Amino acid sequence: MSGGGRGTAVVVGAGVGGLATAIGLRRAGWTVRVLERRTAPERYGTAFAIHPTAQAALDRLGLGEALRARAVPYRGARIRRPDGTVLAALPLERVERRAGRPELLISRPYLLDALLAELEALGGVDIEYGSPRGGPGGGADADLLVGADGINSTVRTTHFGSRSGVRALGTVAWIGIADFETGVYGETWGDGRFFGLTPVEPGRSNWYAAVPEATTAEEVRAAFADWHDPVPRVLADTDPAGWIRYEMRHLHPALPAFVAGGRIALVGDAAHAMTPNLGQGACTALLDAEALTRAVAARGGPGGLPAALRAYDAERRRSAQRVALASRTLHRFVTGRRPALRDALTGLLPG
């Protein structure tokens, strides 16, 4: 460990949260190593929703312009029944009025590219692909160890115990990219299933679906065959070879702290993995990274770490866990088996 001045940090995980943390620490003058289990950056494409609060965090990290260069605004989204009847509007216009800027959507590879380009421009950060993800002894020689290694975080289980662990929700989700703009955005809620559409970049649309009983692309298409346009068309015109299938999971119960030992912190899914229903996974990871690195920078070198980590935990833990709880609650509401009651309650929202 370093004896004074700016410190050394090991960040485990080279996803959005890990790379943003490395950028913030490097801007604060720290020497940073990033360890990533994968042998290369992930290139699969899906849309990240970036709320204005997360946009502001990216501005503070020096990445706002890079985000806006490739992102598209998200407006005019609605909640619908399978027959196309509009139940309510998503509150995107209210968010934009209050924040003075719209929610943005960006392709995951573009955001990762922007983060990697910023790290290269800053210099002084080594990213070690194909490295262990921080088991016992990982980062032992660094002043600060940051676990940004996702829902299956080794840093979390090694240093925080196993009481809080991965829980499956029993819902299978599918995501993909359609090579045309649908012009119809938002979510459609059916009996135990839902389908979402968002813009992602000019000429393309992002889609996602949850179907509890479907295990193949054919079954997914059949589950939505009689839903309103363009849902069947999107599924018919996208190659299943490019679809991504995953089981919805979350972290439960909530961690009592995001920090440990005065030198270890968790960010992103390692700290509070949530269901994707609110589209806040990337946002919370970015907010974590910016808050952690701001707290570290404000308190100088390694001697200030205990106070910095306490400040980070106080700022982010309850906020992130509230978002995770809200997302899980929305998942239960959307996938409920009483659609008539759900639609009636949804219809009370502003249209």
PDB file of C-alpha atoms in Angstrom, residues 167-319:
ATOM      1  CA  ARG A 167     -32.243 -14.770  -6.181  1.00  0.00           C
ATOM      2  CA  ALA A 168     -34.095 -15.919  -9.318  1.00  0.00           C
ATOM      3  CA  LEU A 169     -37.515 -14.437 -10.081  1.00  0.00           C
ATOM      4  CA  GLY A 170     -38.744 -17.286 -12.274  1.00  0.00           C
ATOM      5  CA  THR A 171     -39.051 -15.041 -15.325  1.00  0.00           C
ATOM      6  CA  VAL A 172     -37.077 -15.483 -18.529  1.00  0.00           C
ATOM      7  CA  ALA A 173     -36.288 -12.320 -20.455  1.00  0.00           C
ATOM      8  CA  TRP A 174     -35.225 -11.852 -24.078  1.00  0.00           C
ATOM      9  CA  ILE A 175     -33.684  -8.764 -25.673  1.00  0.00           C
ATOM     10  CA  GLY A 176     -32.735  -7.832 -29.210  1.00  0.00           C
ATOM     11  CA  ILE A 177     -32.286  -5.066 -31.785  1.00  0.00           C
ATOM     12  CA  ALA A 178     -34.596  -4.528 -34.756  1.00  0.00           C
ATOM     13  CA  ASP A 179     -33.043  -2.938 -37.831  1.00  0.00           C
ATOM     14  CA  PHE A 180     -35.834  -0.424 -38.292  1.00  0.00           C
ATOM     15  CA  GLU A 181     -37.467   2.341 -36.275  1.00  0.00           C
ATOM     16  CA  THR A 182     -40.845   1.186 -34.985  1.00  0.00           C
ATOM     17  CA  GLY A 183     -42.141   4.637 -33.993  1.00  0.00           C
ATOM     18  CA  VAL A 184     -44.140   2.919 -31.241  1.00  0.00           C
ATOM     19  CA  TYR A 185     -42.379   2.948 -27.884  1.00  0.00           C
ATOM     20  CA  GLY A 186     -43.108   1.942 -24.331  1.00  0.00           C
ATOM     21  CA  GLU A 187     -44.354  -1.314 -22.829  1.00  0.00           C
ATOM     22  CA  THR A 188     -47.266  -3.633 -23.490  1.00  0.00           C
ATOM     23  CA  TRP A 189     -48.523  -5.677 -20.541  1.00  0.00           C
ATOM     24  CA  GLY A 190     -50.361  -8.957 -20.957  1.00  0.00           C
ATOM     25  CA  ASP A 191     -51.216 -11.955 -18.798  1.00  0.00           C
ATOM     26  CA  GLY A 192     -47.954 -12.718 -16.991  1.00  0.00           C
ATOM     27  CA  ARG A 193     -45.816 -11.344 -19.824  1.00  0.00           C
ATOM     28  CA  PHE A 194     -44.718  -8.019 -21.242  1.00  0.00           C
ATOM     29  CA  PHE A 195     -43.006  -6.539 -24.288  1.00  0.00           C
ATOM     30  CA  GLY A 196     -41.038  -3.300 -24.486  1.00  0.00           C
ATOM     31  CA  LEU A 197     -39.760  -1.123 -27.323  1.00  0.00           C
ATOM     32  CA  THR A 198     -37.376   1.839 -27.188  1.00  0.00           C
ATOM     33  CA  PRO A 199     -35.304   3.781 -29.698  1.00  0.00           C
ATOM     34  CA  VAL A 200     -31.569   3.104 -29.544  1.00  0.00           C
ATOM     35  CA  GLU A 201     -30.022   4.842 -32.570  1.00  0.00           C
ATOM     36  CA  PRO A 202     -31.192   6.120 -35.966  1.00  0.00           C
ATOM     37  CA  GLY A 203     -32.633   3.268 -38.028  1.00  0.00           C
ATOM     38  CA  ARG A 204     -32.790   0.758 -35.160  1.00  0.00           C
ATOM     39  CA  SER A 205     -35.041  -0.112 -32.225  1.00  0.00           C
ATOM     40  CA  ASN A 206     -34.339  -1.938 -28.987  1.00  0.00           C
ATOM     41  CA  TRP A 207     -36.826  -4.540 -27.787  1.00  0.00           C
ATOM     42  CA  TYR A 208     -37.201  -6.719 -24.713  1.00  0.00           C
ATOM     43  CA  ALA A 209     -39.714  -9.323 -23.665  1.00  0.00           C
ATOM     44  CA  ALA A 210     -40.523 -11.451 -20.647  1.00  0.00           C
ATOM     45  CA  VAL A 211     -42.298 -14.774 -21.145  1.00  0.00           C
ATOM     46  CA  PRO A 212     -42.336 -17.145 -18.161  1.00  0.00           C
ATOM     47  CA  GLU A 213     -43.038 -20.292 -20.152  1.00  0.00           C
ATOM     48  CA  ALA A 214     -41.019 -19.685 -23.357  1.00  0.00           C
ATOM     49  CA  THR A 215     -37.721 -21.494 -23.884  1.00  0.00           C
ATOM     50  CA  THR A 216     -37.194 -21.044 -27.638  1.00  0.00           C
ATOM     51  CA  ALA A 217     -37.469 -18.209 -30.153  1.00  0.00           C
ATOM     52  CA  GLU A 218     -40.438 -19.936 -31.753  1.00  0.00           C
ATOM     53  CA  GLU A 219     -42.260 -19.983 -28.436  1.00  0.00           C
ATOM     54  CA  VAL A 220     -41.503 -16.293 -27.884  1.00  0.00           C
ATOM     55  CA  ARG A 221     -42.926 -15.427 -31.290  1.00  0.00           C
ATOM     56  CA  ALA A 222     -46.008 -17.541 -30.637  1.00  0.00           C
ATOM     57  CA  ALA A 223     -46.565 -15.891 -27.249  1.00  0.00           C
ATOM     58  CA  PHE A 224     -46.890 -12.465 -28.920  1.00  0.00           C
ATOM     59  CA  ALA A 225     -48.370 -13.484 -32.288  1.00  0.00           C
ATOM     60  CA  ASP A 226     -51.742 -11.811 -31.653  1.00  0.00           C
ATOM     61  CA  TRP A 227     -50.411  -8.657 -29.996  1.00  0.00           C
ATOM     62  CA  HIS A 228     -50.658  -5.230 -31.578  1.00  0.00           C
ATOM     63  CA  ASP A 229     -48.336  -4.059 -34.361  1.00  0.00           C
ATOM     64  CA  PRO A 230     -45.348  -3.806 -34.434  1.00  0.00           C
ATOM     65  CA  VAL A 231     -44.717  -6.493 -31.782  1.00  0.00           C
ATOM     66  CA  PRO A 232     -45.130  -9.596 -34.025  1.00  0.00           C
ATOM     67  CA  ARG A 233     -43.305  -7.823 -36.857  1.00  0.00           C
ATOM     68  CA  VAL A 234     -40.315  -6.979 -34.643  1.00  0.00           C
ATOM     69  CA  LEU A 235     -39.953 -10.605 -33.574  1.00  0.00           C
ATOM     70  CA  ALA A 236     -40.443 -11.906 -37.105  1.00  0.00           C
ATOM     71  CA  ASP A 237     -37.876  -9.544 -38.624  1.00  0.00           C
ATOM     72  CA  THR A 238     -35.050 -10.015 -36.107  1.00  0.00           C
ATOM     73  CA  ASP A 239     -32.720 -12.988 -36.316  1.00  0.00           C
ATOM     74  CA  PRO A 240     -32.924 -15.166 -33.171  1.00  0.00           C
ATOM     75  CA  ALA A 241     -29.177 -15.715 -33.473  1.00  0.00           C
ATOM     76  CA  GLY A 242     -28.784 -12.162 -32.179  1.00  0.00           C
ATOM     77  CA  TRP A 243     -31.285 -12.467 -29.342  1.00  0.00           C
ATOM     78  CA  ILE A 244     -30.033 -12.547 -25.755  1.00  0.00           C
ATOM     79  CA  ARG A 245     -31.814 -14.777 -23.259  1.00  0.00           C
ATOM     80  CA  TYR A 246     -31.364 -14.461 -19.522  1.00  0.00           C
ATOM     81  CA  GLU A 247     -33.137 -15.340 -16.303  1.00  0.00           C
ATOM     82  CA  MET A 248     -34.232 -12.334 -14.283  1.00  0.00           C
ATOM     83  CA  ARG A 249     -32.407 -12.222 -10.962  1.00  0.00           C
ATOM     84  CA  HIS A 250     -31.764  -9.740  -8.198  1.00  0.00           C
ATOM     85  CA  LEU A 251     -29.743  -9.366  -5.016  1.00  0.00           C
ATOM     86  CA  HIS A 252     -31.641 -10.189  -1.831  1.00  0.00           C
ATOM     87  CA  PRO A 253     -31.752  -9.367   1.012  1.00  0.00           C
ATOM     88  CA  ALA A 254     -30.332  -5.861   0.755  1.00  0.00           C
ATOM     89  CA  LEU A 255     -26.796  -5.395   1.984  1.00  0.00           C
ATOM     90  CA  PRO A 256     -26.388  -3.596   5.335  1.00  0.00           C
ATOM     91  CA  ALA A 257     -23.451  -1.642   3.859  1.00  0.00           C
ATOM     92  CA  PHE A 258     -21.753  -1.038   0.517  1.00  0.00           C
ATOM     93  CA  VAL A 259     -18.352  -0.663   2.201  1.00  0.00           C
ATOM     94  CA  ALA A 260     -16.149  -2.752   4.482  1.00  0.00           C
ATOM     95  CA  GLY A 261     -12.851  -2.572   6.330  1.00  0.00           C
ATOM     96  CA  GLY A 262     -12.195   1.072   5.539  1.00  0.00           C
ATOM     97  CA  ARG A 263     -10.811   0.183   2.082  1.00  0.00           C
ATOM     98  CA  ILE A 264     -13.382  -1.926   0.203  1.00  0.00           C
ATOM     99  CA  ALA A 265     -16.448  -0.643  -1.678  1.00  0.00           C
ATOM    100  CA  LEU A 266     -19.071  -2.143  -3.965  1.00  0.00           C
ATOM    101  CA  VAL A 267     -20.694  -0.381  -6.935  1.00  0.00           C
ATOM    102  CA  GLY A 268     -23.393  -1.301  -9.426  1.00  0.00           C
ATOM    103  CA  ASP A 269     -24.855  -4.793  -9.560  1.00  0.00           C
ATOM    104  CA  ALA A 270     -22.289  -6.077  -7.070  1.00  0.00           C
ATOM    105  CA  ALA A 271     -23.967  -3.842  -4.495  1.00  0.00           C
ATOM    106  CA  HIS A 272     -27.634  -3.837  -5.504  1.00  0.00           C
ATOM    107  CA  ALA A 273     -28.438  -5.927  -8.603  1.00  0.00           C
ATOM    108  CA  MET A 274     -32.057  -5.283  -9.525  1.00  0.00           C
ATOM    109  CA  THR A 275     -34.671  -6.362 -12.014  1.00  0.00           C
ATOM    110  CA  PRO A 276     -34.597  -4.386 -15.283  1.00  0.00           C
ATOM    111  CA  ASN A 277     -38.185  -3.136 -15.048  1.00  0.00           C
ATOM    112  CA  LEU A 278     -37.307   0.482 -14.234  1.00  0.00           C
ATOM    113  CA  GLY A 279     -34.347   0.541 -16.616  1.00  0.00           C
ATOM    114  CA  GLN A 280     -32.129   1.926 -13.859  1.00  0.00           C
ATOM    115  CA  GLY A 281     -29.257  -0.580 -13.694  1.00  0.00           C
ATOM    116  CA  ALA A 282     -26.742   1.483 -15.663  1.00  0.00           C
ATOM    117  CA  CYS A 283     -27.901   4.723 -14.032  1.00  0.00           C
ATOM    118  CA  THR A 284     -27.389   3.472 -10.494  1.00  0.00           C
ATOM    119  CA  ALA A 285     -23.964   2.078 -11.406  1.00  0.00           C
ATOM    120  CA  LEU A 286     -22.910   5.456 -12.822  1.00  0.00           C
ATOM    121  CA  LEU A 287     -24.264   7.308  -9.802  1.00  0.00           C
ATOM    122  CA  ASP A 288     -22.391   4.915  -7.506  1.00  0.00           C
ATOM    123  CA  ALA A 289     -19.133   5.377  -9.398  1.00  0.00           C
ATOM    124  CA  GLU A 290     -19.346   9.152  -9.427  1.00  0.00           C
ATOM    125  CA  ALA A 291     -20.346   9.409  -5.761  1.00  0.00           C
ATOM    126  CA  LEU A 292     -17.584   7.042  -4.629  1.00  0.00           C
ATOM    127  CA  THR A 293     -14.845   8.756  -6.590  1.00  0.00           C
ATOM    128  CA  ARG A 294     -16.063  12.230  -5.594  1.00  0.00           C
ATOM    129  CA  ALA A 295     -15.922  11.217  -1.925  1.00  0.00           C
ATOM    130  CA  VAL A 296     -12.430   9.770  -2.358  1.00  0.00           C
ATOM    131  CA  ALA A 297     -11.185  12.861  -4.197  1.00  0.00           C
ATOM    132  CA  ALA A 298     -12.594  15.194  -1.542  1.00  0.00           C
ATOM    133  CA  ARG A 299     -10.664  13.467   1.229  1.00  0.00           C
ATOM    134  CA  GLY A 300      -7.259  13.292  -0.420  1.00  0.00           C
ATOM    135  CA  GLY A 301      -5.058  10.210  -0.181  1.00  0.00           C
ATOM    136  CA  PRO A 302      -5.405   6.800   1.451  1.00  0.00           C
ATOM    137  CA  GLY A 303      -5.622   8.282   4.939  1.00  0.00           C
ATOM    138  CA  GLY A 304      -9.022   9.699   4.097  1.00  0.00           C
ATOM    139  CA  LEU A 305     -10.471   6.448   2.770  1.00  0.00           C
ATOM    140  CA  PRO A 306     -12.476   5.376   5.841  1.00  0.00           C
ATOM    141  CA  ALA A 307     -14.277   8.718   5.933  1.00  0.00           C
ATOM    142  CA  ALA A 308     -14.717   8.726   2.149  1.00  0.00           C
ATOM    143  CA  LEU A 309     -16.284   5.270   2.141  1.00  0.00           C
ATOM    144  CA  ARG A 310     -18.641   6.203   4.965  1.00  0.00           C
ATOM    145  CA  ALA A 311     -19.744   9.247   2.981  1.00  0.00           C
ATOM    146  CA  TYR A 312     -20.264   7.142  -0.142  1.00  0.00           C
ATOM    147  CA  ASP A 313     -22.334   4.577   1.740  1.00  0.00           C
ATOM    148  CA  ALA A 314     -24.458   7.292   3.317  1.00  0.00           C
ATOM    149  CA  GLU A 315     -25.119   8.935  -0.053  1.00  0.00           C
ATOM    150  CA  ARG A 316     -25.815   5.908  -2.179  1.00  0.00           C
ATOM    151  CA  ARG A 317     -26.974   2.832  -0.239  1.00  0.00           C
ATOM    152  CA  ARG A 318     -30.493   3.757   0.726  1.00  0.00           C
ATOM    153  CA  SER A 319     -31.146   5.535  -2.561  1.00  0.00           C
TER     154      SER A 319
END
